[in-house]
Amino acid sequence: MTEKRTKNVTIIEVARLAGVSTATAGRVLGGYGYSSESIRDKVREAAEKLGYRPNLLARGLITGKTQTIGVVAGDMESPFYASVLRGIADVARSRGFGIVVTNSDEILQREREAVQLLTEKQVDGMIVTPSDLQTAQHLREIVAAGCPIVQIDRLVHGLEADAVTVDNAQGAKACIEHVIAAGHRRIGLISELEQFAAGDLKSFIDLEAHGRVDAATLYPSWQRLVGYLQAHREAGIPVDLDLVRRVGAYSAEAAKEETLDLLQGNGRPTALFTTDGLMSAGTMDAISELALDLPQDLSLICFDDLEWMRFLRPGISAIAQPLNEMGRTAARLILARINGDTSPFQHQILAPSLRVRGSVAPLKAEGRQGSTRPERRKSAKA
Amino acid sequence: MTEKRTKNVTIIEVARLAGVSTATAGRVLGGYGYSSESIRDKVREAAEKLGYRPNLLARGLITGKTQTIGVVAGDMESPFYASVLRGIADVARSRGFGIVVTNSDEILQREREAVQLLTEKQVDGMIVTPSDLQTAQHLREIVAAGCPIVQIDRLVHGLEADAVTVDNAQGAKACIEHVIAAGHRRIGLISELEQFAAGDLKSFIDLEAHGRVDAATLYPSWQRLVGYLQAHREAGIPVDLDLVRRVGAYSAEAAKEETLDLLQGNGRPTALFTTDGLMSAGTMDAISELALDLPQDLSLICFDDLEWMRFLRPGISAIAQPLNEMGRTAARLILARINGDTSPFQHQILAPSLRVRGSVAPLKAEGRQGSTRPERRKSAKA
DNA sequence: CTGAAAGCGCTTACAG
DNA sequence: CTGAAAGCGCTTACAG
C-alpha cells in the first residue's frame, strides 16, 4: 500500500543477466544496431524474465526525439476539436507516437504557455490552431528554433509552416447555392465574424465585391461570408445587408439574440444559413422560442461538423467539415517533417464533404409568415 | 529552410555566462535549492540573454517525475470522453502538468498497448476508463509497480485503485420517477446492456428483484437498468419485460431498430427512457422515421451528457452526467497520489446533475396512439 | 550559500 | 558483430 514506486529494471541488469555489455543489450532491445541471433535471444529472454520496459525519457534525451506530437487545440471538449484530435491520435498511434494535448481557449496568452510547455517537454513537432493570425511571435520562434509546426483551420500571416484548412468559402457557397436552388431569395446569415482588422461589415462586403479580399488569410467565419456573397453574386441576387448578421462573439447566446432580432424584424428571411455548430445551436434556440416549424416556416442550413449533425432535427440541412481528415492530414504532415522532409511548405485545403442531412424545403407561396407572430414568443416554453 | 534543429541552450552555457557552477545555475533555474539574490539575478539574466529553456526530459530522468498524466479514453471524439478530458486537462494545466491521451475504443488489446506506451513514457499516473472489468492484468501490474491509477466511469473488480463514477442507478431512477409522476405507466427502456456475464435479461431482473445484484460492479447501462427497476418497484408498477429493450451493442443503428420494433408492436409504451446519448440518437432516428410527434405521441427522457443535450429537440427531457467534474475529480485524485498521498483508496460517486431540458408531457387520455400507425413509417422521408 | 563529482537510463561513435 | 567509454541535460548528495 505504502510502497514507493518500485525501481525499474534497466538495461544494465538485463545486460548482466544475459552476460553481455549494456551496449549490446541496448542494440537488441532498442532495435538499432547489429546483433547476432544467439545474442538477440539471450538478451530478449533476460529482458522478459526481468520484465524490462524501456525508459523513453532516457532514449529521448540522447536521441533528441521523443516520438511525441504536441497539440494546441482551442477546446478539446468541442466537437470540432474533439474530431480533429481523434484524427491526429489515430495517425500518431499507427506510427508509435504519443500526443500531448492542451487547450488555448483561443486565448493568446494561454496558447503561449501551452507552446512553452510543449517545447520544454521536447515534443518533436506541434499541431496548432493559432488564436491570433497576426501576433504569433511564439510560433515564429519555435519554427526558427527548428521545431516543425502544422497549422490547422487557420493561417498565421507569413508563418513559414505547413497548414491544413477547410475550403470554407467553397463550402459556404455550396450551401447557399443549395438554398437558392430551392427557390429562396432572402437568406439570412448568422455568423461569428468576430475579428477583422480592417473595419466594419459594410466595408468588408464592399471590398469583397471588388475582389479586394484575399480569402486565404481570413478567419473561417469571414471566409464563409465570402462564399455567401459569391453565391449571391453568381446567382444575380443582391445582398440585403439587413440579412447579414454579425454575432461578434463565439457564443450561442449571442447567436440566439441576433437570430431573434432578425426573425422578429421586418423583411424576414425565408431561409437561414448558420456558419458553425455553435451558431446553429443558438439559432435553433431562437427558433424554438419563436415556436417556428422547420422547414415549413423557415429553412435552415448549417455549415457544421459531422458529429453535431447527428443531433440536428430532421428538416435541417447541413454541410459537414472533414474534421477527422483534417487531423489525420496534419499528423501526416508533421510526421513527414519530423522524419526530415525538407520540401517546400504545403497548404492543404480540404473540400468540405457534402454530407447533407435533410433537404432544404422548396420555397412555398407567401402567406405562411404571418402565422408566426412575435407574440407567440415563449409559447413553446410552457 | 533546411537548417537542422538548432542546438538548445543548456544549463552549462548559462552557468558559464553567469560565472557560476552548473549546480548553482540549476538551483536557480530549477528553483530547488538555496541561492543568494545576487546570484539569482546573474543567472536569470544569463538565461534570459541566451534564451534558455529547461529540458524536462533530463529533469524527468533524474527526478523520476515527468509532471505528466497519462489518459486512456475510450474515444476522445465522443462527447462523453471529450468532456471528461477537458476536466482533466483543466486541473492538469492549473498544476503545471501535461496530459498524454490515447484511445482504446473500448478494445482490451488497444488499452494494453496504450498503457504500455504511457508506462514507457514514464507518466506519473494514469486515468483510465477500463474496457474490461474482469481481465485487467495490465492495470494490476502497473498498480503493483507503483504507478497510481484512477478509474473513471467503471470499476475493475478488485482493483486497488481510486475511482470516480456517476451514480447511474440513482440518476436513472430519478428519470423514471419523473416520468411516473407525469402519469406514465408503460415506460419503454432502450439500453445498451451489452456485457453481463451472468446470463440473460430475465435472470438479471429476477436477481435484482431479490436484492442479489451489486450495482457497484456493473457496467453503467446495467446500473441504469437497476434504477429503472427500482423506480417501478417503489411506485408499485410491475415491469413489463416487453418494454425493456436490450440493444446489445453500443450502436445508434441497433438502437433505432430496437426502438422501431418496440413502437410498432402491440402494447406500445407512452414514454421512452434511453440510457445514453448514442441510444438517444438511434431512438430519435426511429421516432423521425415513424413521424411521431414529441411529446404528444410519445414522451422521451434521456440519461445523457450535457454537451449532447444542447441538440435535443424541445419536449425531450434529459438528465445530464457531470462529465467535466468527473474528469476534474479524477485529476485531483491522481495528483494527490502522485504527491505521495497514501490514504485508503477512494471511490467517489458523483450525483448526476438534474439539468433537465424540457419537461415530460403529462399522460393524456387514450385515443392518440391509433393516430400513428406503422403504415406511416417512412412517410417522414419524403 | 556554492562547487566538484557522480549519476538518471539509455545511445553513439570508436575500436576491436 | 561486440564492448569500453563518453555523454544527452539535468539534479542530487556531499563537502566546503
PDB file of C-alpha atoms in Angstrom, chain A residues 1-6 8 53-58 60-61 64-68 74-79 82-87 89-90 93 96-105 110 113 116-117 119-125 143-148 160 252 277-278 281 284-285 288 307-308 310-314 324 342-345 357 359 380 382, chain B residues 1-8 53-58 60-61 64-68 74-79 82-87 89-90 93 96-105 110 113 116-117 119-125 143-148 160 252 277-278 281 284-285 288 307-308 310-314 324 342-345 357 359 382:
ATOM      1  CA  MET A   1       0.000   0.000   0.000  1.00  0.00           C
ATOM      2  CA  THR A   2       2.629   2.462   1.012  1.00  0.00           C
ATOM      3  CA  GLU A   3       5.383   1.003  -1.126  1.00  0.00           C
ATOM      4  CA  LYS A   4       7.312   3.525  -3.109  1.00  0.00           C
ATOM      5  CA  ARG A   5       7.452   3.222  -6.819  1.00  0.00           C
ATOM      6  CA  THR A   6       9.362   0.009  -7.426  1.00  0.00           C
ATOM      7  CA  ASN A   8      12.556  -0.045 -12.744  1.00  0.00           C
ATOM      8  CA  ARG A  53      10.455  -1.847 -20.038  1.00  0.00           C
ATOM      9  CA  PRO A  54      12.416   0.781 -21.923  1.00  0.00           C
ATOM     10  CA  ASN A  55      12.570   4.255 -20.446  1.00  0.00           C
ATOM     11  CA  LEU A  56      11.623   6.534 -23.308  1.00  0.00           C
ATOM     12  CA  LEU A  57      12.819   9.561 -21.391  1.00  0.00           C
ATOM     13  CA  ALA A  58      16.402   8.372 -21.485  1.00  0.00           C
ATOM     14  CA  GLY A  60      14.624  10.840 -25.908  1.00  0.00           C
ATOM     15  CA  LEU A  61      17.299  12.691 -24.033  1.00  0.00           C
ATOM     16  CA  GLY A  64      16.749  14.293 -29.252  1.00  0.00           C
ATOM     17  CA  LYS A  65      13.471  12.694 -30.355  1.00  0.00           C
ATOM     18  CA  THR A  66      10.559  11.948 -28.056  1.00  0.00           C
ATOM     19  CA  GLN A  67       8.165  10.344 -30.512  1.00  0.00           C
ATOM     20  CA  THR A  68       5.621  12.798 -29.303  1.00  0.00           C
ATOM     21  CA  GLY A  74      -8.878  25.610 -28.809  1.00  0.00           C
ATOM     22  CA  ASP A  75     -11.124  23.465 -26.652  1.00  0.00           C
ATOM     23  CA  MET A  76     -10.926  19.714 -26.874  1.00  0.00           C
ATOM     24  CA  GLU A  77     -14.418  19.424 -25.486  1.00  0.00           C
ATOM     25  CA  SER A  78     -15.974  20.989 -28.552  1.00  0.00           C
ATOM     26  CA  PRO A  79     -16.999  18.614 -31.330  1.00  0.00           C
ATOM     27  CA  ALA A  82     -12.585  16.531 -30.487  1.00  0.00           C
ATOM     28  CA  SER A  83     -12.873  15.247 -34.038  1.00  0.00           C
ATOM     29  CA  VAL A  84      -9.638  16.824 -35.158  1.00  0.00           C
ATOM     30  CA  LEU A  85      -7.843  15.348 -32.163  1.00  0.00           C
ATOM     31  CA  ARG A  86      -9.201  11.923 -32.931  1.00  0.00           C
ATOM     32  CA  GLY A  87      -7.763  12.127 -36.422  1.00  0.00           C
ATOM     33  CA  ALA A  89      -4.448  10.445 -32.418  1.00  0.00           C
ATOM     34  CA  ASP A  90      -5.193   7.745 -34.967  1.00  0.00           C
ATOM     35  CA  ARG A  93      -0.867   5.758 -32.760  1.00  0.00           C
ATOM     36  CA  GLY A  96       4.039   4.719 -32.498  1.00  0.00           C
ATOM     37  CA  PHE A  97       3.786   8.352 -31.458  1.00  0.00           C
ATOM     38  CA  GLY A  98       2.122   9.794 -28.411  1.00  0.00           C
ATOM     39  CA  ILE A  99       0.273  13.091 -28.300  1.00  0.00           C
ATOM     40  CA  VAL A 100       0.221  15.623 -25.538  1.00  0.00           C
ATOM     41  CA  VAL A 101      -2.717  17.951 -25.817  1.00  0.00           C
ATOM     42  CA  THR A 102      -3.528  21.375 -24.430  1.00  0.00           C
ATOM     43  CA  ASN A 103      -6.354  23.887 -24.684  1.00  0.00           C
ATOM     44  CA  SER A 104      -5.819  27.512 -25.545  1.00  0.00           C
ATOM     45  CA  ASP A 105      -9.483  28.533 -25.392  1.00  0.00           C
ATOM     46  CA  ARG A 110      -2.758  30.549 -22.883  1.00  0.00           C
ATOM     47  CA  GLU A 113       2.055  28.932 -22.237  1.00  0.00           C
ATOM     48  CA  GLN A 116       6.166  26.746 -23.944  1.00  0.00           C
ATOM     49  CA  LEU A 117       5.201  23.614 -22.021  1.00  0.00           C
ATOM     50  CA  THR A 119       8.689  22.916 -26.065  1.00  0.00           C
ATOM     51  CA  GLU A 120      10.121  22.066 -22.677  1.00  0.00           C
ATOM     52  CA  LYS A 121       8.662  18.609 -22.950  1.00  0.00           C
ATOM     53  CA  GLN A 122      10.676  18.337 -26.163  1.00  0.00           C
ATOM     54  CA  VAL A 123       7.859  17.317 -28.471  1.00  0.00           C
ATOM     55  CA  ASP A 124       9.115  16.509 -31.961  1.00  0.00           C
ATOM     56  CA  GLY A 125       6.596  18.785 -33.593  1.00  0.00           C
ATOM     57  CA  VAL A 143       9.800  27.419 -36.088  1.00  0.00           C
ATOM     58  CA  ALA A 144      13.062  29.342 -36.145  1.00  0.00           C
ATOM     59  CA  ALA A 145      14.387  27.014 -33.471  1.00  0.00           C
ATOM     60  CA  GLY A 146      13.743  24.148 -35.842  1.00  0.00           C
ATOM     61  CA  CYS A 147      10.590  22.688 -34.330  1.00  0.00           C
ATOM     62  CA  PRO A 148       8.211  21.830 -37.147  1.00  0.00           C
ATOM     63  CA  GLU A 160       6.656  29.545 -42.683  1.00  0.00           C
ATOM     64  CA  ALA A 252     -24.659  30.517 -28.740  1.00  0.00           C
ATOM     65  CA  GLY A 277     -22.171  24.446 -34.832  1.00  0.00           C
ATOM     66  CA  LEU A 278     -22.348  26.949 -32.038  1.00  0.00           C
ATOM     67  CA  ALA A 281     -27.265  25.885 -31.544  1.00  0.00           C
ATOM     68  CA  MET A 284     -32.168  26.719 -33.011  1.00  0.00           C
ATOM     69  CA  ASP A 285     -32.840  28.032 -29.537  1.00  0.00           C
ATOM     70  CA  SER A 288     -37.804  27.106 -30.582  1.00  0.00           C
ATOM     71  CA  GLU A 307     -20.586  14.920 -35.084  1.00  0.00           C
ATOM     72  CA  TRP A 308     -23.060  17.688 -34.460  1.00  0.00           C
ATOM     73  CA  ARG A 310     -26.468  13.709 -35.665  1.00  0.00           C
ATOM     74  CA  PHE A 311     -28.414  15.976 -33.383  1.00  0.00           C
ATOM     75  CA  LEU A 312     -29.927  18.223 -35.925  1.00  0.00           C
ATOM     76  CA  ARG A 313     -33.613  17.992 -36.264  1.00  0.00           C
ATOM     77  CA  PRO A 314     -34.849  16.473 -39.485  1.00  0.00           C
ATOM     78  CA  ASN A 324     -11.040  13.671 -38.753  1.00  0.00           C
ATOM     79  CA  THR A 342      12.501  19.470 -46.223  1.00  0.00           C
ATOM     80  CA  SER A 343      10.274  20.076 -49.225  1.00  0.00           C
ATOM     81  CA  PRO A 344       8.566  23.457 -49.539  1.00  0.00           C
ATOM     82  CA  PHE A 345       5.775  24.196 -47.090  1.00  0.00           C
ATOM     83  CA  ARG A 357     -28.792  15.502 -43.819  1.00  0.00           C
ATOM     84  CA  SER A 359     -33.055  18.731 -47.584  1.00  0.00           C
ATOM     85  CA  ALA A 380     -43.089  26.865 -26.580  1.00  0.00           C
ATOM     86  CA  ALA A 382     -44.955  26.006 -21.358  1.00  0.00           C
TER      87      ALA A 382
ATOM     88  CA  MET B   1      14.795  26.142 -44.646  1.00  0.00           C
ATOM     89  CA  THR B   2      16.922  23.061 -44.390  1.00  0.00           C
ATOM     90  CA  GLU B   3      18.522  24.003 -41.106  1.00  0.00           C
ATOM     91  CA  LYS B   4      18.628  21.237 -38.602  1.00  0.00           C
ATOM     92  CA  ARG B   5      17.120  21.725 -35.246  1.00  0.00           C
ATOM     93  CA  THR B   6      19.194  24.404 -33.595  1.00  0.00           C
ATOM     94  CA  LYS B   7      21.060  23.111 -30.631  1.00  0.00           C
ATOM     95  CA  ASN B   8      19.380  24.034 -27.413  1.00  0.00           C
ATOM     96  CA  ARG B  53      14.563  26.696 -21.869  1.00  0.00           C
ATOM     97  CA  PRO B  54      14.721  23.792 -19.442  1.00  0.00           C
ATOM     98  CA  ASN B  55      14.715  20.299 -20.878  1.00  0.00           C
ATOM     99  CA  LEU B  56      12.018  18.489 -18.956  1.00  0.00           C
ATOM    100  CA  LEU B  57      13.250  15.153 -20.256  1.00  0.00           C
ATOM    101  CA  ALA B  58      16.513  15.482 -18.403  1.00  0.00           C
ATOM    102  CA  GLY B  60      12.347  13.769 -15.502  1.00  0.00           C
ATOM    103  CA  LEU B  61      15.061  11.229 -15.996  1.00  0.00           C
ATOM    104  CA  GLY B  64      11.724  10.134 -11.809  1.00  0.00           C
ATOM    105  CA  LYS B  65       8.808  12.513 -12.267  1.00  0.00           C
ATOM    106  CA  THR B  66       7.601  13.778 -15.607  1.00  0.00           C
ATOM    107  CA  GLN B  67       4.777  16.049 -14.488  1.00  0.00           C
ATOM    108  CA  THR B  68       2.615  14.196 -16.926  1.00  0.00           C
ATOM    109  CA  GLY B  74     -12.452   5.125 -25.000  1.00  0.00           C
ATOM    110  CA  ASP B  75     -12.853   7.604 -27.826  1.00  0.00           C
ATOM    111  CA  MET B  76     -11.903  11.197 -27.302  1.00  0.00           C
ATOM    112  CA  GLU B  77     -14.140  12.227 -30.168  1.00  0.00           C
ATOM    113  CA  SER B  78     -17.287  11.255 -28.313  1.00  0.00           C
ATOM    114  CA  PRO B  79     -18.920  13.961 -26.202  1.00  0.00           C
ATOM    115  CA  ALA B  82     -14.278  14.885 -24.740  1.00  0.00           C
ATOM    116  CA  SER B  83     -15.920  16.429 -21.676  1.00  0.00           C
ATOM    117  CA  VAL B  84     -14.074  14.191 -19.255  1.00  0.00           C
ATOM    118  CA  LEU B  85     -10.779  15.032 -20.941  1.00  0.00           C
ATOM    119  CA  ARG B  86     -11.489  18.708 -20.690  1.00  0.00           C
ATOM    120  CA  GLY B  87     -11.973  18.377 -16.976  1.00  0.00           C
ATOM    121  CA  ALA B  89      -6.860  18.994 -18.809  1.00  0.00           C
ATOM    122  CA  ASP B  90      -8.062  21.944 -16.771  1.00  0.00           C
ATOM    123  CA  ARG B  93      -2.876  22.722 -16.536  1.00  0.00           C
ATOM    124  CA  GLY B  96       1.654  22.572 -14.362  1.00  0.00           C
ATOM    125  CA  PHE B  97       1.086  19.058 -15.626  1.00  0.00           C
ATOM    126  CA  GLY B  98       0.763  17.865 -19.182  1.00  0.00           C
ATOM    127  CA  ILE B  99      -1.524  15.095 -20.350  1.00  0.00           C
ATOM    128  CA  VAL B 100      -0.851  12.477 -22.960  1.00  0.00           C
ATOM    129  CA  VAL B 101      -4.023  10.929 -24.243  1.00  0.00           C
ATOM    130  CA  THR B 102      -4.856   7.712 -26.053  1.00  0.00           C
ATOM    131  CA  ASN B 103      -7.965   5.947 -27.312  1.00  0.00           C
ATOM    132  CA  SER B 104      -8.773   2.344 -26.528  1.00  0.00           C
ATOM    133  CA  ASP B 105     -12.051   2.214 -28.455  1.00  0.00           C
ATOM    134  CA  ARG B 110      -5.639  -1.483 -27.584  1.00  0.00           C
ATOM    135  CA  GLU B 113      -0.857  -1.063 -25.786  1.00  0.00           C
ATOM    136  CA  GLN B 116       2.330   0.188 -22.203  1.00  0.00           C
ATOM    137  CA  LEU B 117       3.159   3.336 -24.151  1.00  0.00           C
ATOM    138  CA  THR B 119       4.363   3.439 -18.907  1.00  0.00           C
ATOM    139  CA  GLU B 120       7.378   3.734 -21.155  1.00  0.00           C
ATOM    140  CA  LYS B 121       6.844   7.447 -21.392  1.00  0.00           C
ATOM    141  CA  GLN B 122       7.078   7.427 -17.599  1.00  0.00           C
ATOM    142  CA  VAL B 123       3.845   9.229 -16.838  1.00  0.00           C
ATOM    143  CA  ASP B 124       3.454   9.911 -13.153  1.00  0.00           C
ATOM    144  CA  GLY B 125      -0.011   8.401 -13.047  1.00  0.00           C
ATOM    145  CA  VAL B 143      -0.530  -0.581  -9.851  1.00  0.00           C
ATOM    146  CA  ALA B 144       1.763  -3.211  -8.367  1.00  0.00           C
ATOM    147  CA  ALA B 145       4.704  -1.424  -9.958  1.00  0.00           C
ATOM    148  CA  GLY B 146       3.724   1.651  -8.012  1.00  0.00           C
ATOM    149  CA  CYS B 147       2.115   3.726 -10.742  1.00  0.00           C
ATOM    150  CA  PRO B 148      -1.045   5.275  -9.332  1.00  0.00           C
ATOM    151  CA  GLU B 160      -6.825  -1.491  -5.682  1.00  0.00           C
ATOM    152  CA  ALA B 252     -27.212   4.044 -32.765  1.00  0.00           C
ATOM    153  CA  GLY B 277     -26.508   9.691 -25.863  1.00  0.00           C
ATOM    154  CA  LEU B 278     -25.940   7.142 -28.577  1.00  0.00           C
ATOM    155  CA  ALA B 281     -29.653   9.301 -31.229  1.00  0.00           C
ATOM    156  CA  MET B 284     -34.711   9.748 -32.252  1.00  0.00           C
ATOM    157  CA  ASP B 285     -33.982   8.426 -35.714  1.00  0.00           C
ATOM    158  CA  SER B 288     -38.473  10.559 -37.034  1.00  0.00           C
ATOM    159  CA  GLU B 307     -22.957  18.542 -24.390  1.00  0.00           C
ATOM    160  CA  TRP B 308     -25.423  16.395 -26.245  1.00  0.00           C
ATOM    161  CA  ARG B 310     -27.937  21.143 -26.467  1.00  0.00           C
ATOM    162  CA  PHE B 311     -29.102  19.326 -29.545  1.00  0.00           C
ATOM    163  CA  LEU B 312     -32.138  17.654 -28.134  1.00  0.00           C
ATOM    164  CA  ARG B 313     -35.388  18.749 -29.538  1.00  0.00           C
ATOM    165  CA  PRO B 314     -37.601  20.686 -27.175  1.00  0.00           C
ATOM    166  CA  ASN B 324     -16.230  17.795 -16.566  1.00  0.00           C
ATOM    167  CA  THR B 342      -1.155   7.102   0.808  1.00  0.00           C
ATOM    168  CA  SER B 343      -4.596   7.236   2.353  1.00  0.00           C
ATOM    169  CA  PRO B 344      -7.007   4.382   1.610  1.00  0.00           C
ATOM    170  CA  PHE B 345      -8.377   4.179  -1.917  1.00  0.00           C
ATOM    171  CA  ARG B 357     -34.191  20.469 -20.515  1.00  0.00           C
ATOM    172  CA  SER B 359     -40.344  18.544 -19.356  1.00  0.00           C
ATOM    173  CA  ALA B 382     -40.333  12.292 -48.430  1.00  0.00           C
TER     174      ALA B 382
END
